[in-house]
Short mmCIF file of C-alpha atoms and ligand atoms in Angstrom, two decimals:
data_model
loop_
_atom_site.label_atom_id
_atom_site.label_comp_id
_atom_site.label_asym_id
_atom_site.label_seq_id
_atom_site.Cartn_x
_atom_site.Cartn_y
_atom_site.Cartn_z
CA UNK A 1 17.42 -17.69 11.09
CA UNK A 2 15.40 -17.74 7.71
CA UNK A 3 14.44 -15.23 5.29
CA UNK A 4 13.96 -14.30 2.20
CA UNK A 5 16.72 -14.13 -0.64
CA UNK A 6 16.58 -11.97 -3.82
CA UNK A 7 19.54 -14.34 -4.34
CA UNK A 8 19.61 -13.84 -8.11
CA UNK A 9 19.06 -11.48 -10.84
CA UNK A 10 15.78 -13.59 -12.01
CA UNK A 11 12.90 -14.67 -11.57
CA UNK A 12 11.81 -16.10 -7.67
CA UNK A 13 13.67 -15.16 -4.48
CA UNK A 14 15.11 -18.69 -2.22
CA UNK A 15 14.34 -19.41 1.52
CA UNK A 16 17.61 -19.02 2.78
CA UNK A 17 19.32 -19.49 6.40
CA UNK A 18 20.93 -16.95 7.92
CA UNK A 19 22.58 -15.04 10.98
CA UNK A 20 20.77 -12.20 12.64
CA UNK A 21 22.08 -8.93 12.17
CA UNK A 22 23.18 -7.15 14.53
CA UNK A 23 22.05 -3.22 14.82
CA UNK A 24 23.71 -0.94 14.08
CA UNK A 25 24.32 3.17 14.97
CA UNK A 26 20.75 4.50 14.62
CA UNK A 27 19.05 1.23 14.45
CA UNK A 28 17.39 -0.67 15.99
CA UNK A 29 16.31 -4.99 15.31
CA UNK A 30 13.04 -6.63 15.37
CA UNK A 31 11.23 -9.69 16.14
CA UNK A 32 9.34 -10.02 12.98
CA UNK A 33 5.59 -10.49 13.81
CA UNK A 34 4.00 -9.85 11.15
CA UNK A 35 5.19 -8.95 7.60
CA UNK A 36 2.67 -8.60 4.05
CA UNK A 37 3.61 -8.29 0.74
CA UNK A 38 3.08 -5.28 -1.31
CA UNK A 39 2.92 -5.02 -5.11
CA UNK A 40 6.42 -3.66 -5.25
CA UNK A 41 7.86 -7.42 -3.96
CA UNK A 42 5.92 -8.47 -6.30
CA UNK A 43 7.00 -6.79 -8.71
CA UNK A 44 11.50 -7.70 -7.57
CA UNK A 45 9.81 -11.31 -7.54
CA UNK A 46 9.05 -10.78 -11.46
CA UNK A 47 12.10 -9.75 -11.53
CA UNK A 48 10.77 -6.60 -13.97
CA UNK A 49 11.77 -3.54 -15.43
CA UNK A 50 11.88 -1.15 -12.91
CA UNK A 51 13.29 -4.22 -10.55
CA UNK A 52 15.98 -4.83 -13.19
CA UNK A 53 17.03 -0.98 -12.70
CA UNK A 54 16.53 -0.37 -9.63
CA UNK A 55 17.68 -3.99 -6.66
CA UNK A 56 20.88 -5.17 -6.35
CA UNK A 57 20.82 -9.03 -4.89
CA UNK A 58 21.55 -10.86 -2.79
CA UNK A 59 19.21 -9.21 -0.95
CA UNK A 60 16.32 -9.68 1.71
CA UNK A 61 13.19 -8.80 0.66
CA UNK A 62 9.83 -6.95 2.00
CA UNK A 63 8.74 -3.63 3.90
CA UNK A 64 5.59 -3.98 4.80
CA UNK A 65 5.58 -5.09 9.41
CA UNK A 66 4.95 -5.02 12.68
CA UNK A 67 7.20 -6.60 14.85
CA UNK A 68 9.61 -6.18 18.95
CA UNK A 69 11.89 -4.22 19.47
CA UNK A 70 14.56 -6.84 20.98
CA UNK A 71 18.51 -4.70 20.79
CA UNK A 72 18.95 -1.58 19.64
CA UNK A 73 21.65 0.03 18.82
CA UNK A 74 24.06 3.23 19.54
CA UNK A 75 22.57 6.27 19.47
CA UNK A 76 19.62 4.74 19.84
CA UNK A 77 17.30 6.94 22.47
CA UNK A 78 13.72 6.79 21.86
CA UNK A 79 13.16 3.64 21.13
CA UNK A 80 13.57 1.01 23.67
CA UNK A 81 14.05 -3.20 23.94
CA UNK A 82 10.07 -3.98 24.40
CA UNK A 83 9.13 -1.83 22.56
CA UNK A 84 5.52 -3.06 19.52
CA UNK A 85 6.96 -0.92 16.23
CA UNK A 86 5.35 -0.86 12.21
CA UNK A 87 7.62 1.26 10.58
CA UNK A 88 7.44 3.57 7.98
CA UNK A 89 9.89 2.39 4.49
CA UNK A 90 11.29 5.33 2.49
CA UNK A 91 13.99 7.09 4.59
CA UNK A 92 13.83 10.47 4.70
CA UNK A 93 16.81 13.17 4.10
CA UNK A 94 15.61 15.52 6.66
CA UNK A 95 17.75 18.16 4.82
CA UNK A 96 16.57 18.85 1.08
CA UNK A 97 13.90 21.87 0.02
CA UNK A 98 11.21 19.31 1.11
CA UNK A 99 12.42 17.62 4.72
CA UNK A 100 13.33 21.15 5.00
CA UNK A 101 9.22 22.61 3.64
CA UNK A 102 7.94 19.41 6.08
CA UNK A 103 7.03 17.16 2.27
CA UNK A 104 9.44 14.75 3.21
CA UNK A 105 6.98 11.85 1.59
CA UNK A 106 9.02 13.81 -1.50
CA UNK A 107 12.37 13.55 -0.22
CA UNK A 108 14.58 14.00 -3.06
CA UNK A 109 16.79 11.73 -1.21
CA UNK A 110 14.57 9.11 -0.50
CA UNK A 111 15.69 5.48 0.04
CA UNK A 112 13.58 2.23 0.09
CA UNK A 113 14.56 -0.42 2.91
CA UNK A 114 13.26 -4.33 1.60
CA UNK A 115 13.83 -1.80 -2.59
CA UNK A 116 17.30 -0.13 -1.53
CA UNK A 117 18.17 -1.93 1.52
CA UNK A 118 17.22 -5.61 3.53
CA UNK A 119 13.76 -6.35 4.46
CA UNK A 120 11.63 -8.11 6.30
CA UNK A 121 11.11 -10.89 5.42
CA UNK A 122 12.96 -12.84 7.71
CA UNK A 123 12.61 -14.07 10.82
CA UNK A 124 14.42 -10.78 12.71
CA UNK A 125 15.39 -7.34 11.13
CA UNK A 126 16.90 -4.83 10.89
CA UNK A 127 15.00 -0.78 11.18
CA UNK A 128 16.11 2.19 10.79
CA UNK A 129 15.08 4.05 14.15
CA UNK A 130 14.14 7.27 13.04
CA UNK A 131 11.64 5.14 11.15
CA UNK A 132 9.67 3.28 13.27
CA UNK A 133 6.46 3.63 14.78
CA UNK A 134 5.61 3.19 17.90
CA UNK A 135 1.94 0.71 18.19
CA UNK A 136 -0.47 0.82 20.57
CA UNK A 137 0.29 -3.21 21.87
CA UNK A 138 -3.57 -3.79 21.83
CA UNK A 139 -3.28 -3.39 17.65
CA UNK A 140 -2.94 -7.07 16.15
CA UNK A 141 -0.38 -8.01 14.78
CA UNK A 142 -2.04 -8.59 11.20
CA UNK A 143 -3.90 -4.97 11.50
CA UNK A 144 0.22 -3.51 12.39
CA UNK A 145 1.96 -4.89 9.70
CA UNK A 146 -0.55 -3.26 6.63
CA UNK A 147 -0.47 0.97 7.89
CA UNK A 148 2.35 1.72 5.85
CA UNK A 149 -1.04 0.51 2.68
CA UNK A 150 -2.94 1.88 4.81
CA UNK A 151 -1.13 4.82 4.99
CA UNK A 152 -1.28 4.85 0.95
CA UNK A 153 -5.32 4.89 1.21
CA UNK A 154 -5.66 6.93 3.05
CA UNK A 155 -3.62 9.97 1.45
CA UNK A 156 -5.90 8.88 -2.13
CA UNK A 157 -9.30 9.22 0.55
CA UNK A 158 -9.20 11.35 2.89
CA UNK A 159 -6.74 14.02 0.62
CA UNK A 160 -10.45 16.07 1.54
CA UNK A 161 -12.63 15.24 3.65
CA UNK A 162 -15.56 12.40 2.46
CA UNK A 163 -18.22 12.33 4.27
CA UNK A 164 -21.09 12.49 2.97
CA UNK A 165 -20.04 12.46 -0.81
CA UNK A 166 -20.65 10.02 -3.00
CA UNK A 167 -16.82 8.11 -4.53
CA UNK A 168 -16.03 6.39 -7.32
CA UNK A 169 -13.10 3.60 -6.61
CA UNK A 170 -11.55 1.85 -9.34
CA UNK A 171 -9.44 -0.98 -8.52
CA UNK A 172 -9.92 -3.47 -5.86
CA UNK A 173 -7.26 -4.80 -5.75
CA UNK A 174 -4.87 -4.68 -1.95
CA UNK A 175 -4.85 -1.27 -2.24
CA UNK A 176 -8.30 -0.11 -3.61
CA UNK A 177 -9.89 -2.25 -1.51
CA UNK A 178 -7.77 -0.96 1.25
CA UNK A 179 -9.30 2.30 -0.02
CA UNK A 180 -13.01 1.20 0.09
CA UNK A 181 -12.69 1.42 3.85
CA UNK A 182 -10.62 3.78 4.39
CA UNK A 183 -14.11 6.12 2.67
CA UNK A 184 -16.90 4.14 4.49
CA UNK A 185 -14.96 4.10 8.34
CA UNK A 186 -14.54 7.81 7.00
CA UNK A 187 -18.73 9.07 5.89
CA UNK A 188 -18.91 8.30 2.83
CA UNK A 189 -22.77 8.37 1.46
CA UNK A 190 -22.14 6.08 -0.44
CA UNK A 191 -18.67 4.05 -2.54
CA UNK A 192 -19.26 2.73 -5.93
CA UNK A 193 -16.59 0.66 -6.95
CA UNK A 194 -15.64 -0.54 -10.66
CA UNK A 195 -12.90 -4.00 -11.27
CA UNK A 196 -13.24 -6.38 -13.32
CA UNK A 197 -12.34 -8.63 -11.77
CA UNK A 198 -14.78 -11.42 -10.29
CA UNK A 199 -13.21 -12.12 -6.75
CA UNK A 200 -12.37 -8.89 -6.51
CA UNK A 201 -15.94 -8.05 -6.45
CA UNK A 202 -16.96 -9.51 -3.72
CA UNK A 203 -14.50 -9.19 -1.99
CA UNK A 204 -14.97 -5.04 -2.57
CA UNK A 205 -18.54 -6.22 -1.37
CA UNK A 206 -17.71 -8.24 2.10
CA UNK A 207 -15.50 -4.63 2.84
CA UNK A 208 -18.21 -3.09 2.17
CA UNK A 209 -18.74 -1.01 -1.08
CA UNK A 210 -22.11 -0.22 -1.83
CA UNK A 211 -21.68 -0.94 -5.34
CA UNK A 212 -19.99 -3.19 -7.06
CA UNK A 213 -19.45 -2.41 -11.55
CA UNK A 214 -18.22 -4.74 -14.66
CA UNK A 215 -15.54 -2.34 -16.12
CA UNK A 216 -15.32 -5.10 -18.57
CA UNK A 217 -19.19 -5.55 -18.74
CA UNK A 218 -20.84 -2.56 -17.77
CA UNK A 219 -21.01 1.05 -18.89
CA UNK A 220 -19.11 2.68 -15.98
CA UNK A 221 -19.76 6.49 -16.75
CA UNK A 222 -23.80 5.33 -17.28
CA UNK A 223 -24.21 3.08 -13.85
CA UNK A 224 -22.72 6.45 -12.31
CA UNK A 225 -24.84 8.74 -13.44
CA UNK A 226 -27.86 6.16 -12.84
CA UNK A 227 -26.49 6.26 -9.74
CA UNK A 228 -26.46 9.78 -8.12
CA UNK A 229 -29.13 11.39 -9.95
CA UNK A 230 -27.82 12.40 -13.29
CA UNK A 231 -24.49 14.61 -11.41
CA UNK A 232 -21.54 11.89 -10.59
CA UNK A 233 -19.74 11.55 -8.06
CA UNK A 234 -18.30 14.08 -5.78
CA UNK A 235 -15.23 12.06 -6.10
CA UNK A 236 -12.87 9.87 -7.86
CA UNK A 237 -10.48 7.35 -6.17
CA UNK A 238 -8.42 5.96 -9.27
CA UNK A 239 -6.41 2.53 -7.67
CA UNK A 240 -5.62 0.84 -10.85
CA UNK A 241 -3.26 2.15 -12.86
CA UNK A 242 -4.94 1.49 -15.76
CA UNK A 243 -5.79 4.75 -18.19
CA UNK A 244 -9.41 2.95 -19.10
CA UNK A 245 -9.62 3.41 -15.34
CA UNK A 246 -9.04 7.26 -15.55
CA UNK A 247 -11.22 8.44 -18.34
CA UNK A 248 -14.00 6.41 -16.97
CA UNK A 249 -13.29 8.09 -13.79
CA UNK A 250 -12.83 11.70 -14.89
CA UNK A 251 -16.04 11.46 -16.84
CA UNK A 252 -18.05 9.79 -14.03
CA UNK A 253 -17.47 12.69 -11.56
CA UNK A 254 -19.57 15.47 -10.64
CA UNK A 255 -18.48 18.68 -12.19
CA UNK A 256 -16.37 20.62 -9.36
CA UNK A 257 -15.33 17.53 -8.17
CA UNK A 258 -12.08 16.06 -6.36
CA UNK A 259 -10.31 13.60 -7.72
CA UNK A 260 -7.12 11.44 -6.47
CA UNK A 261 -4.58 9.07 -8.35
CA UNK A 262 -2.45 6.61 -6.41
CA UNK A 263 -2.15 4.12 -9.40
CA UNK A 264 0.74 4.08 -11.36
CA UNK A 265 -0.13 4.10 -15.21
CA UNK A 266 2.11 0.94 -16.79
CA UNK A 267 2.55 3.96 -20.03
CA UNK A 268 1.64 7.61 -20.95
CA UNK A 269 -1.51 8.12 -20.81
CA UNK A 270 -3.85 10.62 -23.12
CA UNK A 271 -6.30 12.56 -22.36
CA UNK A 272 -9.16 15.17 -23.22
CA UNK A 273 -7.12 17.57 -20.89
CA UNK A 274 -9.45 20.39 -21.69
CA UNK A 275 -12.88 18.86 -21.08
CA UNK A 276 -12.03 16.10 -18.42
CA UNK A 277 -10.77 18.58 -16.17
CA UNK A 278 -9.82 22.22 -17.40
CA UNK A 279 -14.00 23.28 -18.42
CA UNK A 280 -14.98 20.53 -15.01
CA UNK A 281 -12.95 22.42 -12.56
CA UNK A 282 -11.63 19.57 -11.03
CA UNK A 283 -9.31 19.72 -8.30
CA UNK A 284 -6.30 16.41 -8.88
CA UNK A 285 -4.27 14.97 -6.23
CA UNK A 286 -1.53 13.34 -7.14
CA UNK A 287 -1.08 11.02 -4.74
CA UNK A 288 2.30 8.91 -3.71
CA UNK A 289 4.02 7.19 -0.31
CA UNK A 290 2.25 8.61 2.73
CA UNK A 291 3.12 12.12 4.71
CA UNK A 292 5.69 11.95 7.49
CA UNK A 293 4.62 12.00 9.92
CA UNK A 294 0.48 13.27 9.85
CA UNK A 295 -0.58 10.41 7.62
CA UNK A 296 0.33 8.06 10.35
CA UNK A 297 -1.71 9.29 12.90
CA UNK A 298 -4.52 9.15 11.19
CA UNK A 299 -4.34 5.41 10.16
CA UNK A 300 -3.23 4.63 13.78
CA UNK A 301 -6.49 6.19 15.15
CA UNK A 302 -8.75 4.69 12.46
CA UNK A 303 -7.09 1.43 13.31
CA UNK A 304 -8.14 2.07 17.27
CA UNK A 305 -11.86 3.52 16.26
CA UNK A 306 -11.66 -0.43 15.27
CA UNK A 307 -13.52 0.74 12.34
CA UNK A 308 -11.70 -0.35 9.28
CA UNK A 309 -12.88 -3.54 8.46
CA UNK A 310 -9.32 -5.35 7.16
CA UNK A 311 -10.65 -9.23 7.80
CA UNK A 312 -12.20 -9.39 4.45
CA UNK A 313 -9.08 -8.07 2.81
CA UNK A 314 -6.49 -9.99 4.52
CA UNK A 315 -7.57 -13.62 2.63
CA UNK A 316 -4.18 -15.00 2.94
CA UNK A 317 -2.41 -15.88 6.37
CA UNK A 318 1.39 -18.17 7.04
CA UNK A 319 2.32 -19.51 9.40
CA UNK A 320 6.20 -19.46 8.44
CA UNK A 321 7.94 -18.65 5.47
CA UNK A 322 7.68 -22.35 3.72
CA UNK A 323 5.00 -21.54 1.33
CA UNK A 324 5.97 -18.41 0.37
CA UNK A 325 6.28 -19.14 -3.56
CA UNK A 326 2.87 -20.32 -3.44
CA UNK A 327 2.20 -16.14 -2.04
CA UNK A 328 3.62 -14.62 -4.58
CA UNK A 329 1.83 -17.33 -6.68
CA UNK A 330 -1.57 -16.47 -6.07
CA UNK A 331 -0.77 -12.65 -5.69
CA UNK A 332 0.36 -12.71 -9.62
CA UNK A 333 -2.78 -14.21 -10.44
CA UNK A 334 -5.05 -11.81 -8.89
CA UNK A 335 -6.39 -14.31 -6.44
CA UNK A 336 -5.12 -12.44 -3.06
CA UNK A 337 -6.54 -9.52 -1.28
CA UNK A 338 -3.43 -9.19 1.82
CA UNK A 339 -1.25 -12.22 2.17
CA UNK A 340 0.65 -12.14 5.75
CA UNK A 341 3.28 -14.11 6.88
CA UNK A 342 3.25 -14.48 11.28
CA UNK A 343 7.04 -15.81 10.80
CA UNK A 344 7.99 -17.51 13.77
CA UNK A 345 5.85 -20.34 13.54
P1 NAD B 1 -2.88 -4.45 -8.34
O1 NAD B 1 -2.52 -4.79 -9.35
O2 NAD B 1 -3.25 -5.22 -7.51
O3 NAD B 1 -5.05 -3.98 -8.26
C1 NAD B 1 -5.34 -3.26 -9.31
C2 NAD B 1 -6.45 -3.84 -10.01
O4 NAD B 1 -7.43 -2.85 -11.11
C3 NAD B 1 -7.17 -4.81 -10.10
O5 NAD B 1 -7.38 -5.96 -9.07
C4 NAD B 1 -7.06 -5.11 -11.26
O6 NAD B 1 -7.97 -5.63 -11.89
C5 NAD B 1 -7.39 -3.74 -11.38
N1 NAD B 1 -8.30 -2.90 -12.57
C6 NAD B 1 -7.50 -3.45 -13.75
N2 NAD B 1 -7.76 -2.86 -14.66
C7 NAD B 1 -9.42 -1.85 -14.66
C8 NAD B 1 -9.89 -1.18 -15.41
N3 NAD B 1 -9.84 -0.74 -15.94
N4 NAD B 1 -11.02 -0.64 -14.20
C9 NAD B 1 -11.36 -0.96 -12.94
N5 NAD B 1 -10.15 -1.84 -12.31
C10 NAD B 1 -8.90 -2.00 -12.74
O7 NAD B 1 -2.49 -3.25 -7.52
P2 NAD B 1 -2.36 -2.49 -6.21
O8 NAD B 1 -1.73 -3.73 -5.70
O9 NAD B 1 -4.08 -2.62 -5.46
O10 NAD B 1 -2.14 -0.85 -6.39
C11 NAD B 1 -3.07 -0.46 -6.70
C12 NAD B 1 -2.03 0.52 -7.90
O11 NAD B 1 -1.27 1.56 -7.06
C13 NAD B 1 -1.35 -0.06 -8.86
O12 NAD B 1 -0.83 0.77 -9.86
C14 NAD B 1 0.46 0.25 -7.83
O13 NAD B 1 1.43 0.44 -8.46
C15 NAD B 1 0.04 2.12 -7.18
N6 NAD B 1 0.06 2.28 -6.48
C16 NAD B 1 0.84 3.73 -6.00
C17 NAD B 1 1.62 3.59 -5.28
C18 NAD B 1 1.88 5.30 -4.43
O14 NAD B 1 3.03 5.30 -4.40
N7 NAD B 1 0.96 6.28 -5.80
C19 NAD B 1 1.92 2.45 -3.74
C20 NAD B 1 1.42 1.98 -3.61
C21 NAD B 1 1.08 1.05 -5.17
ZN1 ZN B 2 14.26 15.56 1.84
#
């Protein structure tokens, strides 16, 4: 079979021909129907500082997936051949304090497949059975593969209800775009998006943003206040990882409002905590991964409702992996929403 493999500790990856793996105890083998690129895959491709300390080549890349189970390993009981699955990528221990108290998403011993072990950018892939999520057959693979990042977006947007609320989203990369459609589907009354890239502001509009702002040319805080009777937004969702966006969002959110932070900052951020958070009586959520398995149920039901507008977010589809380098370079240049591969041409 063909797979995208990180073969060397250096920039890039290679398309390799390898044997179809055999599922071991507790594992299933899937025929990969669709797989999508995540920002983490890009970091591995670029071989950034984080990747250098975490990834041990040679390794198959990728973790967002939809596929059909074609073989189950010994001891697998609840997944059968023919099941149509996606996968939670965090492999949790079930034994630590967080797992025992139901907080699997912050398990102390989390391993990530496609990061700490072989991934799914391949024609066939191994998935730990405990991480498999059964999909209804009527969800197309290109949507089913997006459930893992959709889970990040759902936890960010829906840390508290948004029905009837005004929302500011900073950053319309793949995750911010998913956040926009989740916020609209969940009944937000106004979704304002701040994003410097022209291409991504256009995408944000297509996905359903009510207003888009270029933070490099316009005054985000003033624009938000003008759109909210001078009050500021009820909810601020940070999807960019830009320190400036964090500060603007905290200024633009109304006192006693809610904030969810998903974007990862490249360095320590310095803030006026007294005036931006404490005296404003804000509720601030740090968001990581997805709640197991509550978030998967929410994502799956949102998908089945037909209320998510995912087509404009999937900007690039590739049959096979032949053009994988083009896909990664487009992503690096910020010229994509989500990129989906269909490994079997
Ligand atoms: P991305 O880099 O593709 O998107 C970020 C977007 O923010 C870009 O479109 C960029 O133009 C925009 N941006 C830059 N400066 C801005 C500013 N000042 N104001 C507003 N927007 C600005 O990343 P992504 O894949 O969409 O992921 C979003 C963030 O979420 C990243 O920081 C990523 O590391 C993080 N992330 C966190 C988790 C988690 O579990 N916490 C999971 C996945 C991703
Ligand atoms: Zn644990």
